[in-house]
Amino acid sequence: MPSADTDTKPSWADQVEEEVPGEDDTLPPSTEEINGDTKIVTDYKLNEDGKKVKCVRTFKIEKLKASRTVAARKNWPKFGQSQNDKPGPNPATTAIAEDVFMAFSTTKEETLNQTEEDPLKKLGQQRIVQCRVCKGDHWTTKCPYKDTLEPLQKEEEDKTKAAKPEPPKPDGKTGKYVPPSMRDGAGRGRGESMQPRRDEGATIRVTNLSEDTRESDLQELFRPFGTISRIYLAKDKVTGQSKGFAFINFHRREDAARAIQGVSGFGYDHLILNVEWAKPSGT
DNA sequence: GTTGAGCGG
């Protein structure tokens, strides 16, 4: 940066960068002192008013490998254009432009990988779901015996509970939440208010729908075949654009079968509809 | 050519 013609004809830019030439020699030299893992750098400079200012900076020397190599490099003898400079940084050639903050993520990543690997191994070894009713490889709610086996199991549970009731607490509460349907005085016939579960196996899939078909259109189209319990028109969640297929649930399987017979191949909105039995989702 | 979303544990 400094050139031979600075003292003969300095440009205004050089003057700004190097401060006032010639004044540097009156300032004491910078010193570096290392005390354990602390480094103290003392240097002198002129402030905006031209007054001498002593500047003391302390650094903690990190134990990281990268910091050690940087620290070792600082002990190298000066070379090249700076080999005749005084000890310490020369303000004419050294500038701290800006602080750069670095996020060292390596240690975090390492620990993350370690914790991620173990559960993954476990997942490969063990089943993810187990039915509480039949111990099968599916969710309890999907159990084929849910409607037959589970009520029986609950009755067994109730019997054992009745055999040894929990001792009531002084305030008369057991401390456990009891849903209204299970409280004393609740109607005996559990589930009498529950309507039968949605008819599985009475779902048909309609494809090749034009994209402006709406659920009400499907309702009209399929109502003649029997009671419809549910209509699902697949749409893009964001745009609401129809995906061109739908699921129709009938209460009775016979109605669904007749709907397949009646509507499959039906010309609708310049397209030929395709209607089949729907497979259970997720497979 | 096109088979949903939600509920758990």
mmCIF file of C-alpha atoms (C1' of nucleotides) in Angstrom:
data_model
loop_
_atom_site.group_PDB
_atom_site.id
_atom_site.type_symbol
_atom_site.label_atom_id
_atom_site.label_comp_id
_atom_site.label_asym_id
_atom_site.label_seq_id
_atom_site.Cartn_x
_atom_site.Cartn_y
_atom_site.Cartn_z
ATOM 1 C CA MET A 1 0.000 0.000 0.000
ATOM 2 C CA PRO A 2 2.603 2.657 0.867
ATOM 3 C CA SER A 3 4.570 3.740 -2.160
ATOM 4 C CA ALA A 4 7.821 5.634 -2.713
ATOM 5 C CA ASP A 5 6.126 8.854 -3.794
ATOM 6 C CA THR A 6 3.979 9.276 -0.674
ATOM 7 C CA ASP A 7 6.283 11.882 0.880
ATOM 8 C CA THR A 8 6.837 13.730 -2.422
ATOM 9 C CA LYS A 9 3.296 13.917 -3.823
ATOM 10 C CA PRO A 10 0.659 12.121 -1.749
ATOM 11 C CA SER A 11 -2.789 11.747 -3.210
ATOM 12 C CA TRP A 12 -5.707 12.869 -1.040
ATOM 13 C CA ALA A 13 -6.905 9.294 -0.800
ATOM 14 C CA ASP A 14 -3.591 8.115 0.611
ATOM 15 C CA GLN A 15 -3.656 10.892 3.171
ATOM 16 C CA VAL A 16 -7.037 9.801 4.404
ATOM 17 C CA GLU A 17 -5.995 6.166 4.653
ATOM 18 C CA GLU A 18 -2.616 6.644 6.268
ATOM 19 C CA GLU A 19 -3.583 9.490 8.563
ATOM 20 C CA VAL A 20 -0.922 12.155 8.958
ATOM 21 C CA PRO A 21 2.454 10.962 7.580
ATOM 22 C CA GLY A 22 5.421 11.531 9.812
ATOM 23 C CA GLU A 23 3.435 11.668 13.052
ATOM 24 C CA ASP A 24 3.619 7.846 13.412
ATOM 25 C CA ASP A 25 7.261 7.949 14.591
ATOM 26 C CA THR A 26 6.359 9.978 17.673
ATOM 27 C CA LEU A 27 4.045 7.209 18.922
ATOM 28 C CA PRO A 28 5.430 4.415 21.131
ATOM 29 C CA PRO A 29 5.591 0.996 19.432
ATOM 30 C CA SER A 30 2.887 -1.589 19.854
ATOM 31 C CA THR A 31 3.534 -4.415 22.283
ATOM 32 C CA GLU A 32 2.078 -7.903 22.659
ATOM 33 C CA GLU A 33 2.152 -9.782 25.921
ATOM 34 C CA ILE A 34 0.908 -13.307 26.442
ATOM 35 C CA ASN A 35 -0.185 -14.207 29.950
ATOM 36 C CA GLY A 36 -1.505 -17.750 30.233
ATOM 37 C CA ASP A 37 -4.389 -17.956 27.767
ATOM 38 C CA THR A 38 -4.749 -14.173 27.613
ATOM 39 C CA LYS A 39 -3.009 -11.936 25.130
ATOM 40 C CA ILE A 40 -2.684 -8.212 25.803
ATOM 41 C CA VAL A 41 -1.998 -5.950 22.835
ATOM 42 C CA THR A 42 -1.061 -2.364 23.582
ATOM 43 C CA ASP A 43 -0.734 0.158 20.814
ATOM 44 C CA TYR A 44 -0.846 3.915 20.412
ATOM 45 C CA LYS A 45 -2.582 6.013 17.847
ATOM 46 C CA LEU A 46 -3.850 9.525 17.250
ATOM 47 C CA ASN A 47 -7.532 10.170 17.736
ATOM 48 C CA GLU A 48 -9.733 12.510 15.683
ATOM 49 C CA ASP A 49 -8.467 15.537 17.630
ATOM 50 C CA GLY A 50 -4.811 14.619 16.966
ATOM 51 C CA LYS A 51 -4.271 13.522 20.593
ATOM 52 C CA LYS A 52 -2.239 10.441 21.446
ATOM 53 C CA VAL A 53 -4.382 7.556 22.627
ATOM 54 C CA LYS A 54 -3.199 4.367 24.294
ATOM 55 C CA CYS A 55 -5.221 1.383 23.218
ATOM 56 C CA VAL A 56 -5.102 -1.831 25.236
ATOM 57 C CA ARG A 57 -6.889 -4.902 23.936
ATOM 58 C CA THR A 58 -7.044 -8.250 25.670
ATOM 59 C CA PHE A 59 -7.769 -11.479 23.837
ATOM 60 C CA LYS A 60 -8.624 -14.863 25.181
ATOM 61 C CA ILE A 61 -6.643 -17.494 23.326
ATOM 62 C CA GLU A 62 -9.028 -20.226 22.297
ATOM 63 C CA LYS A 63 -7.963 -23.835 22.679
ATOM 64 C CA LEU A 64 -9.294 -24.674 19.227
ATOM 65 C CA LYS A 65 -6.893 -26.176 16.742
ATOM 66 C CA ALA A 66 -7.531 -23.479 14.129
ATOM 67 C CA SER A 67 -6.828 -20.737 16.659
ATOM 68 C CA ARG A 68 -3.574 -22.394 17.672
ATOM 69 C CA THR A 69 -2.286 -22.444 14.107
ATOM 70 C CA VAL A 70 -3.264 -18.811 13.707
ATOM 71 C CA ALA A 71 -1.479 -17.984 16.967
ATOM 72 C CA ALA A 72 1.630 -19.877 15.825
ATOM 73 C CA ARG A 73 1.613 -17.962 12.553
ATOM 74 C CA LYS A 74 1.709 -14.713 14.497
ATOM 75 C CA ASN A 75 5.145 -15.678 15.869
ATOM 76 C CA TRP A 76 6.673 -15.932 12.427
ATOM 77 C CA PRO A 77 9.358 -13.307 11.780
ATOM 78 C CA LYS A 78 8.189 -10.547 9.487
ATOM 79 C CA PHE A 79 9.068 -11.021 5.838
ATOM 80 C CA GLY A 80 8.576 -9.485 2.445
ATOM 81 C CA GLN A 81 7.673 -5.825 2.358
ATOM 82 C CA SER A 82 7.116 -5.825 6.125
ATOM 83 C CA GLN A 83 10.396 -7.472 7.184
ATOM 84 C CA ASN A 84 11.808 -4.176 8.506
ATOM 85 C CA ASP A 85 8.628 -3.135 10.347
ATOM 86 C CA LYS A 86 8.448 -2.679 14.112
ATOM 87 C CA PRO A 87 6.907 -5.515 16.159
ATOM 88 C CA GLY A 88 3.155 -5.686 16.103
ATOM 89 C CA PRO A 89 0.773 -4.723 13.333
ATOM 90 C CA ASN A 90 1.712 -1.734 11.238
ATOM 91 C CA PRO A 91 -1.354 0.529 11.031
ATOM 92 C CA ALA A 92 -0.227 1.687 7.606
ATOM 93 C CA THR A 93 -0.537 -1.809 6.152
ATOM 94 C CA THR A 94 -2.947 -3.500 8.551
ATOM 95 C CA ALA A 95 -6.576 -2.662 8.920
ATOM 96 C CA ILE A 96 -9.457 -4.385 10.622
ATOM 97 C CA ALA A 97 -12.146 -3.901 8.042
ATOM 98 C CA GLU A 98 -15.020 -5.439 9.937
ATOM 99 C CA ASP A 99 -15.759 -8.104 12.472
ATOM 100 C CA VAL A 100 -16.774 -11.376 10.953
ATOM 101 C CA PHE A 101 -18.812 -13.615 13.181
ATOM 102 C CA MET A 102 -18.642 -17.265 12.367
ATOM 103 C CA ALA A 103 -20.990 -19.959 13.505
ATOM 104 C CA PHE A 104 -19.082 -23.155 14.176
ATOM 105 C CA SER A 105 -21.648 -25.803 13.527
ATOM 106 C CA THR A 106 -19.413 -28.865 13.357
ATOM 107 C CA THR A 107 -19.828 -29.892 16.982
ATOM 108 C CA LYS A 108 -23.600 -29.491 16.799
ATOM 109 C CA GLU A 109 -23.822 -31.548 13.613
ATOM 110 C CA GLU A 110 -21.761 -34.306 15.108
ATOM 111 C CA THR A 111 -24.003 -34.642 18.128
ATOM 112 C CA LEU A 112 -27.099 -34.432 15.938
ATOM 113 C CA ASN A 113 -25.884 -37.236 13.710
ATOM 114 C CA GLN A 114 -25.175 -39.373 16.706
ATOM 115 C CA THR A 115 -28.621 -38.908 18.177
ATOM 116 C CA GLU A 116 -30.281 -39.450 14.814
ATOM 117 C CA GLU A 117 -28.553 -42.675 14.065
ATOM 118 C CA ASP A 118 -29.663 -44.591 17.114
ATOM 119 C CA PRO A 119 -33.426 -44.125 16.669
ATOM 120 C CA LEU A 120 -33.049 -44.972 13.003
ATOM 121 C CA LYS A 121 -31.405 -48.266 13.869
ATOM 122 C CA LYS A 122 -34.161 -48.972 16.353
ATOM 123 C CA LEU A 123 -36.808 -48.199 13.743
ATOM 124 C CA GLY A 124 -35.379 -50.810 11.445
ATOM 125 C CA GLN A 125 -35.539 -53.418 14.176
ATOM 126 C CA GLN A 126 -38.905 -52.764 15.759
ATOM 127 C CA ARG A 127 -42.395 -52.344 14.473
ATOM 128 C CA ILE A 128 -43.638 -48.786 14.429
ATOM 129 C CA VAL A 129 -47.232 -49.417 15.439
ATOM 130 C CA GLN A 130 -48.884 -52.183 17.339
ATOM 131 C CA CYS A 131 -52.607 -52.576 17.718
ATOM 132 C CA ARG A 132 -53.798 -52.450 21.318
ATOM 133 C CA VAL A 133 -56.725 -54.730 20.506
ATOM 134 C CA CYS A 134 -55.178 -57.615 18.593
ATOM 135 C CA LYS A 135 -51.442 -56.735 18.816
ATOM 136 C CA GLY A 136 -51.390 -56.646 15.031
ATOM 137 C CA ASP A 137 -49.211 -54.479 12.831
ATOM 138 C CA HIS A 138 -51.673 -51.589 12.511
ATOM 139 C CA TRP A 139 -53.224 -48.755 14.501
ATOM 140 C CA THR A 140 -55.923 -49.644 16.976
ATOM 141 C CA THR A 141 -58.469 -47.596 15.040
ATOM 142 C CA LYS A 142 -57.778 -49.654 11.904
ATOM 143 C CA CYS A 143 -58.117 -52.992 13.623
ATOM 144 C CA PRO A 144 -60.542 -55.351 11.845
ATOM 145 C CA TYR A 145 -61.605 -56.640 15.275
ATOM 146 C CA LYS A 146 -62.068 -53.182 16.720
ATOM 147 C CA ASP A 147 -65.861 -53.445 16.819
ATOM 148 C CA THR A 148 -65.999 -57.004 18.108
ATOM 149 C CA LEU A 149 -62.935 -57.634 20.243
ATOM 150 C CA GLU A 150 -62.451 -54.232 21.828
ATOM 151 C CA PRO A 151 -65.846 -54.002 23.561
ATOM 152 C CA LEU A 152 -65.238 -57.466 25.042
ATOM 153 C CA GLN A 153 -61.837 -56.375 26.332
ATOM 154 C CA LYS A 154 -63.350 -53.263 27.866
ATOM 155 C CA GLU A 155 -65.951 -55.318 29.679
ATOM 156 C CA GLU A 156 -63.185 -57.459 31.149
ATOM 157 C CA GLU A 157 -61.425 -54.297 32.256
ATOM 158 C CA ASP A 158 -64.565 -52.970 33.898
ATOM 159 C CA LYS A 159 -65.061 -56.236 35.783
ATOM 160 C CA THR A 160 -61.545 -56.209 37.216
ATOM 161 C CA LYS A 161 -61.963 -52.572 38.157
ATOM 162 C CA ALA A 162 -65.219 -53.309 39.922
ATOM 163 C CA ALA A 163 -63.548 -56.153 41.836
ATOM 164 C CA LYS A 164 -61.038 -53.844 43.492
ATOM 165 C CA PRO A 165 -62.228 -50.274 43.346
ATOM 166 C CA GLU A 166 -59.742 -47.516 43.935
ATOM 167 C CA PRO A 167 -59.814 -46.158 47.471
ATOM 168 C CA PRO A 168 -61.462 -42.762 47.331
ATOM 169 C CA LYS A 169 -59.419 -39.791 48.466
ATOM 170 C CA PRO A 170 -60.501 -37.689 51.449
ATOM 171 C CA ASP A 171 -62.051 -35.107 49.175
ATOM 172 C CA GLY A 172 -64.066 -37.820 47.448
ATOM 173 C CA LYS A 173 -62.125 -37.586 44.173
ATOM 174 C CA THR A 174 -59.880 -40.254 42.757
ATOM 175 C CA GLY A 175 -57.674 -37.685 41.072
ATOM 176 C CA LYS A 176 -58.237 -39.301 37.707
ATOM 177 C CA TYR A 177 -60.369 -37.809 34.965
ATOM 178 C CA VAL A 178 -63.525 -39.783 34.313
ATOM 179 C CA PRO A 179 -65.358 -39.017 31.078
ATOM 180 C CA PRO A 180 -69.089 -38.322 31.515
ATOM 181 C CA SER A 181 -70.050 -41.567 29.794
ATOM 182 C CA MET A 182 -68.099 -43.564 32.411
ATOM 183 C CA ARG A 183 -69.348 -41.749 35.504
ATOM 184 C CA ASP A 184 -71.810 -43.252 37.974
ATOM 185 C CA GLY A 185 -75.322 -42.971 36.674
ATOM 186 C CA ALA A 186 -74.285 -42.851 33.046
ATOM 187 C CA GLY A 187 -76.551 -44.849 30.742
ATOM 188 C CA ARG A 188 -75.765 -48.565 30.758
ATOM 189 C CA GLY A 189 -75.880 -48.995 27.022
ATOM 190 C CA ARG A 190 -72.524 -47.581 26.121
ATOM 191 C CA GLY A 191 -72.383 -46.529 22.512
ATOM 192 C CA GLU A 192 -76.120 -46.335 22.020
ATOM 193 C CA SER A 193 -75.641 -42.794 20.802
ATOM 194 C CA MET A 194 -72.867 -43.939 18.498
ATOM 195 C CA GLN A 195 -74.026 -44.506 14.957
ATOM 196 C CA PRO A 196 -72.392 -47.396 13.106
ATOM 197 C CA ARG A 197 -68.960 -46.643 11.728
ATOM 198 C CA ARG A 198 -68.638 -45.327 8.211
ATOM 199 C CA ASP A 199 -69.189 -48.144 5.808
ATOM 200 C CA GLU A 200 -65.820 -49.364 4.764
ATOM 201 C CA GLY A 201 -65.902 -51.088 1.446
ATOM 202 C CA ALA A 202 -68.693 -48.862 0.155
ATOM 203 C CA THR A 203 -66.324 -46.255 -1.205
ATOM 204 C CA ILE A 204 -65.965 -45.698 -4.902
ATOM 205 C CA ARG A 205 -63.357 -43.679 -6.697
ATOM 206 C CA VAL A 206 -64.349 -41.467 -9.598
ATOM 207 C CA THR A 207 -61.588 -40.403 -11.961
ATOM 208 C CA ASN A 208 -61.353 -38.425 -15.162
ATOM 209 C CA LEU A 209 -63.495 -35.648 -13.773
ATOM 210 C CA SER A 210 -63.214 -32.312 -15.488
ATOM 211 C CA GLU A 211 -61.451 -29.822 -13.288
ATOM 212 C CA ASP A 212 -64.526 -27.649 -12.835
ATOM 213 C CA THR A 213 -66.636 -30.458 -11.404
ATOM 214 C CA ARG A 214 -67.796 -29.601 -7.891
ATOM 215 C CA GLU A 215 -68.924 -31.738 -5.001
ATOM 216 C CA SER A 216 -72.525 -30.684 -5.586
ATOM 217 C CA ASP A 217 -72.264 -32.015 -9.149
ATOM 218 C CA LEU A 218 -71.113 -35.367 -7.807
ATOM 219 C CA GLN A 219 -73.916 -35.347 -5.281
ATOM 220 C CA GLU A 220 -76.463 -34.921 -8.080
ATOM 221 C CA LEU A 221 -74.783 -37.497 -10.253
ATOM 222 C CA PHE A 222 -74.672 -40.272 -7.650
ATOM 223 C CA ARG A 223 -77.753 -39.598 -5.538
ATOM 224 C CA PRO A 224 -80.017 -41.795 -7.701
ATOM 225 C CA PHE A 225 -78.076 -44.909 -6.675
ATOM 226 C CA GLY A 226 -78.597 -44.595 -2.925
ATOM 227 C CA THR A 227 -77.752 -42.677 0.208
ATOM 228 C CA ILE A 228 -74.374 -41.024 0.057
ATOM 229 C CA SER A 229 -72.569 -40.672 3.383
ATOM 230 C CA ARG A 230 -69.579 -38.695 2.225
ATOM 231 C CA ILE A 231 -68.121 -37.036 -0.838
ATOM 232 C CA TYR A 232 -64.496 -36.102 -1.099
ATOM 233 C CA LEU A 233 -63.344 -34.155 -4.120
ATOM 234 C CA ALA A 234 -59.539 -34.107 -4.224
ATOM 235 C CA LYS A 235 -58.300 -30.548 -4.537
ATOM 236 C CA ASP A 236 -54.975 -28.851 -4.294
ATOM 237 C CA LYS A 237 -54.700 -27.629 -0.741
ATOM 238 C CA VAL A 238 -53.218 -24.290 -1.795
ATOM 239 C CA THR A 239 -54.915 -23.398 -5.051
ATOM 240 C CA GLY A 240 -58.170 -25.272 -4.511
ATOM 241 C CA GLN A 241 -57.807 -26.587 -8.051
ATOM 242 C CA SER A 242 -59.583 -29.903 -8.524
ATOM 243 C CA LYS A 243 -57.251 -32.840 -9.020
ATOM 244 C CA GLY A 244 -59.766 -34.579 -11.234
ATOM 245 C CA PHE A 245 -60.814 -37.429 -8.987
ATOM 246 C CA ALA A 246 -63.157 -37.956 -6.086
ATOM 247 C CA PHE A 247 -64.283 -40.503 -3.504
ATOM 248 C CA ILE A 248 -67.927 -41.234 -2.855
ATOM 249 C CA ASN A 249 -69.076 -43.170 0.190
ATOM 250 C CA PHE A 250 -72.408 -44.955 0.031
ATOM 251 C CA HIS A 251 -74.162 -46.342 3.048
ATOM 252 C CA ARG A 252 -74.840 -49.604 1.274
ATOM 253 C CA ARG A 253 -72.346 -51.505 -0.767
ATOM 254 C CA GLU A 254 -75.019 -52.548 -3.263
ATOM 255 C CA ASP A 255 -75.705 -48.928 -4.052
ATOM 256 C CA ALA A 256 -72.015 -48.313 -4.618
ATOM 257 C CA ALA A 257 -71.878 -51.342 -6.929
ATOM 258 C CA ARG A 258 -74.818 -50.065 -8.947
ATOM 259 C CA ALA A 259 -73.196 -46.620 -9.115
ATOM 260 C CA ILE A 260 -70.099 -48.182 -10.609
ATOM 261 C CA GLN A 261 -72.209 -50.022 -13.152
ATOM 262 C CA GLY A 262 -74.264 -46.951 -13.966
ATOM 263 C CA VAL A 263 -71.740 -44.161 -14.078
ATOM 264 C CA SER A 264 -68.514 -45.778 -15.276
ATOM 265 C CA GLY A 265 -68.066 -44.855 -18.893
ATOM 266 C CA PHE A 266 -70.621 -42.078 -18.537
ATOM 267 C CA GLY A 267 -69.903 -39.043 -20.666
ATOM 268 C CA TYR A 268 -69.714 -36.024 -18.418
ATOM 269 C CA ASP A 269 -68.401 -32.575 -19.327
ATOM 270 C CA HIS A 270 -66.793 -33.846 -22.555
ATOM 271 C CA LEU A 271 -64.916 -36.514 -20.555
ATOM 272 C CA ILE A 272 -65.656 -40.187 -19.981
ATOM 273 C CA LEU A 273 -65.892 -40.934 -16.284
ATOM 274 C CA ASN A 274 -64.146 -43.889 -14.758
ATOM 275 C CA VAL A 275 -65.634 -45.340 -11.569
ATOM 276 C CA GLU A 276 -64.111 -48.175 -9.553
ATOM 277 C CA TRP A 277 -63.969 -49.492 -6.025
ATOM 278 C CA ALA A 278 -61.648 -47.368 -3.965
ATOM 279 C CA LYS A 279 -58.687 -48.987 -2.306
ATOM 280 C CA PRO A 280 -58.044 -47.954 1.278
ATOM 281 C CA SER A 281 -55.860 -44.901 1.423
ATOM 282 C CA GLY A 282 -52.191 -45.060 2.163
ATOM 283 C CA THR A 283 -51.560 -48.227 0.168
ATOM 284 C "C1'" DG B 1 -52.226 -40.883 -15.799
ATOM 285 C "C1'" DT B 2 -54.543 -39.382 -11.977
ATOM 286 C "C1'" DT B 3 -56.272 -43.208 -4.818
ATOM 287 C "C1'" DG B 4 -57.465 -38.267 0.371
ATOM 288 C "C1'" DA B 5 -56.604 -36.420 5.331
ATOM 289 C "C1'" DG B 6 -57.029 -37.132 9.818
ATOM 290 C "C1'" DC B 7 -56.518 -39.537 14.538
ATOM 291 C "C1'" DG B 8 -53.302 -41.489 17.680
ATOM 292 C "C1'" DG B 9 -49.081 -44.291 20.530
#
